[in-house]
mmCIF file of C-alpha atoms in Angstrom:
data_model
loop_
_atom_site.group_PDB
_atom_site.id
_atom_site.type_symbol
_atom_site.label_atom_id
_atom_site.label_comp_id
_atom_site.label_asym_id
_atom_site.label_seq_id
_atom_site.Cartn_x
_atom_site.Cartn_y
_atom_site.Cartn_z
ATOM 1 C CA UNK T 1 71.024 150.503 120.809
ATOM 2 C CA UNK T 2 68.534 148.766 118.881
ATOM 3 C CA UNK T 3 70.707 149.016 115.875
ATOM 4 C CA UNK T 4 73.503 146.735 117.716
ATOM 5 C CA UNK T 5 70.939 144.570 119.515
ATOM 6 C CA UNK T 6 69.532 143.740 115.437
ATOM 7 C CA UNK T 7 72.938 142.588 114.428
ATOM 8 C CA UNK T 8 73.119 140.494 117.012
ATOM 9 C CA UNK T 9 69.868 138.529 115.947
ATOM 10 C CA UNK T 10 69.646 136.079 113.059
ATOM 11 C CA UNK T 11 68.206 138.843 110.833
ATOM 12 C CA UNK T 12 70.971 140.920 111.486
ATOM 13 C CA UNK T 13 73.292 138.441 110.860
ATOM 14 C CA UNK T 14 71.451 137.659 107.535
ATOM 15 C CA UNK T 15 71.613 141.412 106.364
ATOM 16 C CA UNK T 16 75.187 141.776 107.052
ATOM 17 C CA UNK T 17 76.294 138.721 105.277
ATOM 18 C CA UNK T 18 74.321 139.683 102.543
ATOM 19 C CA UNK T 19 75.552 142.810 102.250
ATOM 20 C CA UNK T 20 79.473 141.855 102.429
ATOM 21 C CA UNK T 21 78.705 138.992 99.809
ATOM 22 C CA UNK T 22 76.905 141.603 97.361
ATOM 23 C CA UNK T 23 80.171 144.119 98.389
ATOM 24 C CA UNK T 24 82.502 141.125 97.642
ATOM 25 C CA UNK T 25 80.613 138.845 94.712
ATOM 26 C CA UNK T 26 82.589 141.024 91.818
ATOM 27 C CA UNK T 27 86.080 140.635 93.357
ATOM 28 C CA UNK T 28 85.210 136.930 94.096
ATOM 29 C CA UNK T 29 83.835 136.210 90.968
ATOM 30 C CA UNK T 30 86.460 137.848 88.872
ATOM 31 C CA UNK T 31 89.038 135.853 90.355
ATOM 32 C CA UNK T 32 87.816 132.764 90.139
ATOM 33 C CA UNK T 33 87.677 133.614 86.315
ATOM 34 C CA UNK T 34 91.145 135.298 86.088
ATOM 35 C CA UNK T 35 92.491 131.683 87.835
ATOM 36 C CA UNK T 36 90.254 129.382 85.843
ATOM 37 C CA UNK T 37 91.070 130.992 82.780
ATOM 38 C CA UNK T 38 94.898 131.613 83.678
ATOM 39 C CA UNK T 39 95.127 127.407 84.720
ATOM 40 C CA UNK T 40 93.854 126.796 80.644
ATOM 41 C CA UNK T 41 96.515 129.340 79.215
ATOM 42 C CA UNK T 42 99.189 128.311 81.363
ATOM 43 C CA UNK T 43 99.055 124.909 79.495
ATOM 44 C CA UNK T 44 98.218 126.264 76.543
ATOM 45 C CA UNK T 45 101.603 127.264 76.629
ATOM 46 C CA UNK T 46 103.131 124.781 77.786
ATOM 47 C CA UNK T 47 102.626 123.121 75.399
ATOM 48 C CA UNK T 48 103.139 125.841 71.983
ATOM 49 C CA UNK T 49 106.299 125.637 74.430
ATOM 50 C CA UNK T 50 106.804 122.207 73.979
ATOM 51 C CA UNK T 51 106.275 122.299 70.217
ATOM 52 C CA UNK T 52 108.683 125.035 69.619
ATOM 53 C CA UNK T 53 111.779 123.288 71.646
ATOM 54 C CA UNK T 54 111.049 119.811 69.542
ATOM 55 C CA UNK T 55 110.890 121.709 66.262
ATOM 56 C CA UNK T 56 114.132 123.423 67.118
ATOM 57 C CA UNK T 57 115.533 120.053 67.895
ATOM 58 C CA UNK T 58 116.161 120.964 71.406
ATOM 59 C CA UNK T 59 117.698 118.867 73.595
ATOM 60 C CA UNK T 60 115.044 116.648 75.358
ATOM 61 C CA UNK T 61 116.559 116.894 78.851
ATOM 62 C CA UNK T 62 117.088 120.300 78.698
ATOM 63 C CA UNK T 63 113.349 121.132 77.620
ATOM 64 C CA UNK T 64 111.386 119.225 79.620
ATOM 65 C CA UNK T 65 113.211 121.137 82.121
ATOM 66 C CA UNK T 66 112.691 124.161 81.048
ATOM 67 C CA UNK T 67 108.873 123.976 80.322
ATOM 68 C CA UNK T 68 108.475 122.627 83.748
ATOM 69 C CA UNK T 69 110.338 125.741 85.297
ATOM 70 C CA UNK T 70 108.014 127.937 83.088
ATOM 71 C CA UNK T 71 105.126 125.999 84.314
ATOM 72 C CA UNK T 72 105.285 126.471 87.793
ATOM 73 C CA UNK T 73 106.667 129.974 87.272
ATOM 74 C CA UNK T 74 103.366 131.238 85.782
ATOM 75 C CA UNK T 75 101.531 128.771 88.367
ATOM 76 C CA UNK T 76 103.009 131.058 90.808
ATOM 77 C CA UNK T 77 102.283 133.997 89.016
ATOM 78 C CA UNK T 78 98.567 133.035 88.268
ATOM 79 C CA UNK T 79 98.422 132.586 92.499
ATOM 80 C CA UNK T 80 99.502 136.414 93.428
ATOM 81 C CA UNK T 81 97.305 137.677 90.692
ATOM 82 C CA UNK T 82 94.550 135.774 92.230
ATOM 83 C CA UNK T 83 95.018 136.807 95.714
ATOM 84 C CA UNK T 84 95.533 140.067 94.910
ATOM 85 C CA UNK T 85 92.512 140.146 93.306
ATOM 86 C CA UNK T 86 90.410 139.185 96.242
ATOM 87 C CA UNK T 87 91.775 141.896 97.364
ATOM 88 C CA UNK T 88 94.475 140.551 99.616
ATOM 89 C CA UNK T 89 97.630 142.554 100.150
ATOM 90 C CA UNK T 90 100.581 141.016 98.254
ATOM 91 C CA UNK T 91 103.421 142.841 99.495
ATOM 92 C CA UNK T 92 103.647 141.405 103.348
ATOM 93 C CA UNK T 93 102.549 137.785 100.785
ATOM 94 C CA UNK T 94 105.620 138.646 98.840
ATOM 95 C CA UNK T 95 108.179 139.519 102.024
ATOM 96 C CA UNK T 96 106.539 136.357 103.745
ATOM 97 C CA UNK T 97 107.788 133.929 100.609
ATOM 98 C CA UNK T 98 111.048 135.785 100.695
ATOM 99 C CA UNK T 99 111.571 134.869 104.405
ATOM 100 C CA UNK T 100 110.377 131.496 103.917
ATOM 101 C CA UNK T 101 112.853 131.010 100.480
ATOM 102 C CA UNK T 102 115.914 132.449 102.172
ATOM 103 C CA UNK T 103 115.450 129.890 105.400
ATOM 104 C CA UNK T 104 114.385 126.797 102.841
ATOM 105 C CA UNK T 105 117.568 127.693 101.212
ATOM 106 C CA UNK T 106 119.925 127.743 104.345
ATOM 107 C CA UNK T 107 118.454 124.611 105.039
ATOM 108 C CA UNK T 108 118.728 122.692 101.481
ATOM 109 C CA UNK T 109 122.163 124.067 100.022
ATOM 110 C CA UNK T 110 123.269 120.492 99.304
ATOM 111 C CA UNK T 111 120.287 120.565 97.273
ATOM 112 C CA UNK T 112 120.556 123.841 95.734
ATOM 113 C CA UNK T 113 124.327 122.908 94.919
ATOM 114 C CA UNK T 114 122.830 119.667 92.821
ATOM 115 C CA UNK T 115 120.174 121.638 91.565
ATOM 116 C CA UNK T 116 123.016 124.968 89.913
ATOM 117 C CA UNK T 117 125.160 121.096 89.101
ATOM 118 C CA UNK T 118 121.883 119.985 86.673
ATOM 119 C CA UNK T 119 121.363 122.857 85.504
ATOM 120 C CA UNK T 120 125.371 122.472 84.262
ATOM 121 C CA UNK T 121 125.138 119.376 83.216
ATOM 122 C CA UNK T 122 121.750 120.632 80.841
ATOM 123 C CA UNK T 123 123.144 123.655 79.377
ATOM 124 C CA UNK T 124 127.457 122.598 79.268
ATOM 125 C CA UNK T 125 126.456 118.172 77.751
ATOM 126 C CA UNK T 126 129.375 116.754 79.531
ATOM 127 C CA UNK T 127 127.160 113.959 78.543
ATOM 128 C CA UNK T 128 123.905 112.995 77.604
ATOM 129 C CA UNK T 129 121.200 109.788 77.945
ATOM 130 C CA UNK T 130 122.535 106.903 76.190
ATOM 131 C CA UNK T 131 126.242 107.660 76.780
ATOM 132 C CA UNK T 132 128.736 105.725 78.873
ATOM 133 C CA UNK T 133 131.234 107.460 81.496
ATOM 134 C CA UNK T 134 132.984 107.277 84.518
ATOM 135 C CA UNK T 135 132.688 109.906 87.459
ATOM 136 C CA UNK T 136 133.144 110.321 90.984
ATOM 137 C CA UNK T 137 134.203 106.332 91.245
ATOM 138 C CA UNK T 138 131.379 104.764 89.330
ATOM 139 C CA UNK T 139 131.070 103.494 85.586
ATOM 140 C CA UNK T 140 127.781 103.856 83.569
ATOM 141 C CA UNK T 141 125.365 104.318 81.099
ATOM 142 C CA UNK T 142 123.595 107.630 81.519
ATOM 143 C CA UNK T 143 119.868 106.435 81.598
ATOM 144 C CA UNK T 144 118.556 110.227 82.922
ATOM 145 C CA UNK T 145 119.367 113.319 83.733
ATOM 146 C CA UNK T 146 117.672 114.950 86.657
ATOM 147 C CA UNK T 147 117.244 118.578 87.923
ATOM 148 C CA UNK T 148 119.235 117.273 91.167
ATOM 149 C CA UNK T 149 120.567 113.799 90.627
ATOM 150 C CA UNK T 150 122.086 111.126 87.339
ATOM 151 C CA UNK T 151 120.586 108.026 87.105
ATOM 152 C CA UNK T 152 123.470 105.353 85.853
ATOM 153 C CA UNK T 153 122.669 102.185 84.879
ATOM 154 C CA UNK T 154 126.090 99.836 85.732
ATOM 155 C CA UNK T 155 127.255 96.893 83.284
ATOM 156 C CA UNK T 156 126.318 94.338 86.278
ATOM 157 C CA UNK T 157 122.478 96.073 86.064
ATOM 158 C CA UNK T 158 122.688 98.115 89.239
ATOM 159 C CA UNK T 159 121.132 101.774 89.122
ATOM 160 C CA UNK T 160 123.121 104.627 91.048
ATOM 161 C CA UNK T 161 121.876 107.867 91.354
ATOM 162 C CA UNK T 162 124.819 110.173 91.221
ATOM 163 C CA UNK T 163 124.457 114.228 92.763
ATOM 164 C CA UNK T 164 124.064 116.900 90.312
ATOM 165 C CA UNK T 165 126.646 118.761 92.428
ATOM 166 C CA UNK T 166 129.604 116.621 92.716
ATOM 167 C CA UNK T 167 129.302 115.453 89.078
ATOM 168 C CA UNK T 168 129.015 118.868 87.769
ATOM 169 C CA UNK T 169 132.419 119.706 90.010
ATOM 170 C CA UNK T 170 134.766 116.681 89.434
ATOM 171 C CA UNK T 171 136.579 114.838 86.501
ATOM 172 C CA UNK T 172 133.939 113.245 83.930
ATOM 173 C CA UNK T 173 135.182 110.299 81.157
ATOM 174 C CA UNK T 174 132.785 110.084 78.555
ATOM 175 C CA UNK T 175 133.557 107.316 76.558
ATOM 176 C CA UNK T 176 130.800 108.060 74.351
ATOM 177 C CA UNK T 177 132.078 110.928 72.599
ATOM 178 C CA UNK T 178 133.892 109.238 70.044
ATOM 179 C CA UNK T 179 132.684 106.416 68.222
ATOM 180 C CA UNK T 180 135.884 104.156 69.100
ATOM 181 C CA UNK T 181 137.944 103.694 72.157
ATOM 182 C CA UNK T 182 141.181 102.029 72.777
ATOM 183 C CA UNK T 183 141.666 99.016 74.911
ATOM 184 C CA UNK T 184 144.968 98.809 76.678
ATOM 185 C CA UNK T 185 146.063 95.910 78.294
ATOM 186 C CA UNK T 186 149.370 94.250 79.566
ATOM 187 C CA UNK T 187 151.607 90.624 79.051
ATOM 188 C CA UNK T 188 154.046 90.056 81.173
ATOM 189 C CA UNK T 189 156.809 87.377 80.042
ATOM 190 C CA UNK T 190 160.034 85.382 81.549
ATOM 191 C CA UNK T 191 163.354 87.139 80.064
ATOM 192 C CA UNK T 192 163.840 84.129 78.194
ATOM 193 C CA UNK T 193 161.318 85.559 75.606
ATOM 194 C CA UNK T 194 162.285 86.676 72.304
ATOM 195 C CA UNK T 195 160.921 90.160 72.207
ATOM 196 C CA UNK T 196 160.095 90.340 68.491
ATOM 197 C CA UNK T 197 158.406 87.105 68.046
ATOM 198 C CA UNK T 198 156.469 88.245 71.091
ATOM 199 C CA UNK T 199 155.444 91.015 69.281
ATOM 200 C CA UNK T 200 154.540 89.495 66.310
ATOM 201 C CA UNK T 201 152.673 87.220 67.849
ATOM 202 C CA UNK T 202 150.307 89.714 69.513
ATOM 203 C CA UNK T 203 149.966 91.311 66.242
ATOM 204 C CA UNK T 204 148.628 88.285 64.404
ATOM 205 C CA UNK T 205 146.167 87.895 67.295
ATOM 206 C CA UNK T 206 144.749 91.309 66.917
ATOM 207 C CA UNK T 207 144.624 91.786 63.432
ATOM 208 C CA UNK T 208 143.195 88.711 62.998
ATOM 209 C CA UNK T 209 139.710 89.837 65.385
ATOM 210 C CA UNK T 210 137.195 90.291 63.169
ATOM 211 C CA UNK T 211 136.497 93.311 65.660
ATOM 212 C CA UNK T 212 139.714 95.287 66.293
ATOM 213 C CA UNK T 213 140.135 98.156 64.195
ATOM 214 C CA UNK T 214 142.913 98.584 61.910
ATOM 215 C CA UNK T 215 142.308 102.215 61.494
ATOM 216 C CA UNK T 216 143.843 103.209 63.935
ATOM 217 C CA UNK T 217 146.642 100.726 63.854
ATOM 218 C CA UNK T 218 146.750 98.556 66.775
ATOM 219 C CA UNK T 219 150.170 98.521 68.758
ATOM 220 C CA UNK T 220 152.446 96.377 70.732
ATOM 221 C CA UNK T 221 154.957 98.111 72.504
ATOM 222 C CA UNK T 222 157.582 97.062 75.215
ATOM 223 C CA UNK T 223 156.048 98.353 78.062
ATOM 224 C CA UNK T 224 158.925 98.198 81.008
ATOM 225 C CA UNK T 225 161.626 95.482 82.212
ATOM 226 C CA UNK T 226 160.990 94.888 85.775
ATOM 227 C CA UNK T 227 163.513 92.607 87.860
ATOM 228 C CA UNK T 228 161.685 89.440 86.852
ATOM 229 C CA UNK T 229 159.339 89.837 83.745
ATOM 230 C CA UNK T 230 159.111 91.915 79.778
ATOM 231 C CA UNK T 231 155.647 93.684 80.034
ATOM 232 C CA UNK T 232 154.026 94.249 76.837
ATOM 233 C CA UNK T 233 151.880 96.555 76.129
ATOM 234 C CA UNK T 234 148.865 95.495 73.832
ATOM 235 C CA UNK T 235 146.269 98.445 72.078
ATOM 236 C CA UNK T 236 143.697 97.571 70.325
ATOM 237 C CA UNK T 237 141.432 100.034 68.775
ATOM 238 C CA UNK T 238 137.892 98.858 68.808
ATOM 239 C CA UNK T 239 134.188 100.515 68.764
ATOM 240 C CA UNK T 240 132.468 101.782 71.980
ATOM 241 C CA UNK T 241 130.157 98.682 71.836
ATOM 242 C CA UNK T 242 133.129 96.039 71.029
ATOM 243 C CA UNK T 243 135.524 97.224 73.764
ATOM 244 C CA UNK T 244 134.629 94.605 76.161
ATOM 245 C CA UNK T 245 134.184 91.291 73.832
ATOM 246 C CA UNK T 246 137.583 92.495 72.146
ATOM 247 C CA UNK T 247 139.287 93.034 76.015
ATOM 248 C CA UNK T 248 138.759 89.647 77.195
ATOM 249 C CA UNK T 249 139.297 88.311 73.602
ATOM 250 C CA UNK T 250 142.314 89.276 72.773
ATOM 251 C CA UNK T 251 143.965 88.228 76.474
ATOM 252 C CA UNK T 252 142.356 85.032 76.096
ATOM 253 C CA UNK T 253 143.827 84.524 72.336
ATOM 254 C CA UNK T 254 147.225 86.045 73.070
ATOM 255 C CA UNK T 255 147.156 83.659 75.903
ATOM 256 C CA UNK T 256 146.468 80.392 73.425
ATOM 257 C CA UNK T 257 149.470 82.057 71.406
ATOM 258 C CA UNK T 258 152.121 82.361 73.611
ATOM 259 C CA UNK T 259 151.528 78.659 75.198
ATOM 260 C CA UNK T 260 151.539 77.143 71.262
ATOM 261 C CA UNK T 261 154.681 79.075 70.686
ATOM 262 C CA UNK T 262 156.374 77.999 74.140
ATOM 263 C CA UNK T 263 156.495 81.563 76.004
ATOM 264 C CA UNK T 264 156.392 81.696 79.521
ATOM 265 C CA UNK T 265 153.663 84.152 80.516
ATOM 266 C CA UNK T 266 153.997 85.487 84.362
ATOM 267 C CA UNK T 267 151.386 87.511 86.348
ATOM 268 C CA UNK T 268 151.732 91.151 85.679
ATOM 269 C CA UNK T 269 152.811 93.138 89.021
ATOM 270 C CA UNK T 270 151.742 96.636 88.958
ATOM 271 C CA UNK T 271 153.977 99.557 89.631
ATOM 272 C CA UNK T 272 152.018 100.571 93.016
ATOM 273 C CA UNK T 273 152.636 96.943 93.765
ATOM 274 C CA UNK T 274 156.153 96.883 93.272
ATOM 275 C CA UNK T 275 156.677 100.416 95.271
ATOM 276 C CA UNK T 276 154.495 98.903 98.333
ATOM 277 C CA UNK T 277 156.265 95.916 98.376
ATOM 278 C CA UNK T 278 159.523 97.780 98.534
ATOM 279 C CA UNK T 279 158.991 100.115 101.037
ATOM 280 C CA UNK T 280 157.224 97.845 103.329
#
């Protein structure tokens, strides 16, 4: 009796804190060592991490990424090895994370799906920063890549975040991928044109840009006879960065052409338009 009635007093108390601090001190002590310690080698190598990918000319995207998936890997590691070391049990720790991951992951698999779509997009380079394509509706300069989302920066200056998934899934352009790209663009004239000074015409014009290739060629095909107008087609061959000064160029100059040599230019009619027009 007197036994229980002194741990109920102050100095019992005392004694028995004492006691489970002096039984407890080593384990406490030793891991906060083990996670002080652990936090300076886990960015230790990090960064000898970090080194290696840059020296091996590793894709920047891709190794940021992956040095932040080691990081918080062996953060998570350094965490059960601390807890376990306080003596906590790890296995119902372990089945409680599982739990926890498999409901988080019922909950976020539009998330998941654009995280597996990055991780694509890393590894695969359907594109990288700096390059200009055109996916799921959108045109754009690739300004980053994200582990769940592509930041596109539009040639009006708008930024649109694109998901990871659906990019990673559906039809990509890269017009980056080769240095030069082909513009191709349309004329439509009145029948009363003659076809080959037409052509020659257009020619002149494009071979005369100081910007259109002539390796490859540039062409001037006829490109169909509808019921009312000669379409031309027009290809010029330009670089990635002159495709849009040569577009509206060479309309504009094949424009000034055609009215000094007298031909009748009409609006070109698409063939959806004609086709909608006919069944309505």
């Amino acid at each position: 009796m007197e036994a229980k009635q002194d741990f109920f007093t102050m100095e019992g108390y005392f004694k028995s804190f004492s006691k489970v601090l002096l039984d407890y001190s080593p384990k406490l002590i030793s891991a906060i060592v083990i996670f002080v310690v652990g936090i300076y080698v886990i960015r230790f190598i990090n960064k000898m991490v970090k080194k290696i990918m840059v020296k091996r000319n590793v894709d920047p995207t891709l190794s940021k990424f992956l040095a932040d998936l080691l990081f918080w890997a062996l953060r998570l590691l350094l965490f059960v090895t601390f807890i376990s070391k306080l003596g906590i049990e790890t296995s119902s720790f372990v089945a409680i994370l599982g739990a926890a991951g498999l409901a988080i992951g019922m909950s976020l698999q539009g998330s998941l799906s654009n995280f597996a779509g990055g991780m694509l997009i890393i590894l695969f380079k359907p594109f990288k920063v700096g390059d200009t394509i055109e996916a799921q509706g959108v045109n754009g300069t690739v300004q980053e890549i994200q582990i769940f989302v592509t930041k596109l920066l539009t040639a009006n200056n708008q930024t649109i975040f694109v998901p990871n998934g659906a990019l990673s899934n559906g039809v990509i352009t890269n017009f980056s991928v080769e240095g030069n790209r082909r513009a191709d663009l349309v004329f439509s004239l009145s029948y009363d044109t003659n076809i080959k000074v037409a052509k020659d015409i257009v020619l002149q014009v494009m071979l005369s840009h100081p910007k259109v290739l002539h390796d490859p060629t540039p062409t001037v095909t006829v490109r169909d006879l509808t019921d009312s107008a000669i379409n031309l087609s027009i290809r010029p061959w330009a670089k990635n960065a002159d495709i849009g000064v040569v577009t509206s160029d060479i309309l504009e100059n094949c424009k000034d052409a055609f009215e000094k040599a007298g031909i009748v230019t009409q609006p070109y009619v698409r063939e959806s338009s004609i086709q909608k027009k006919t069944t309505s």
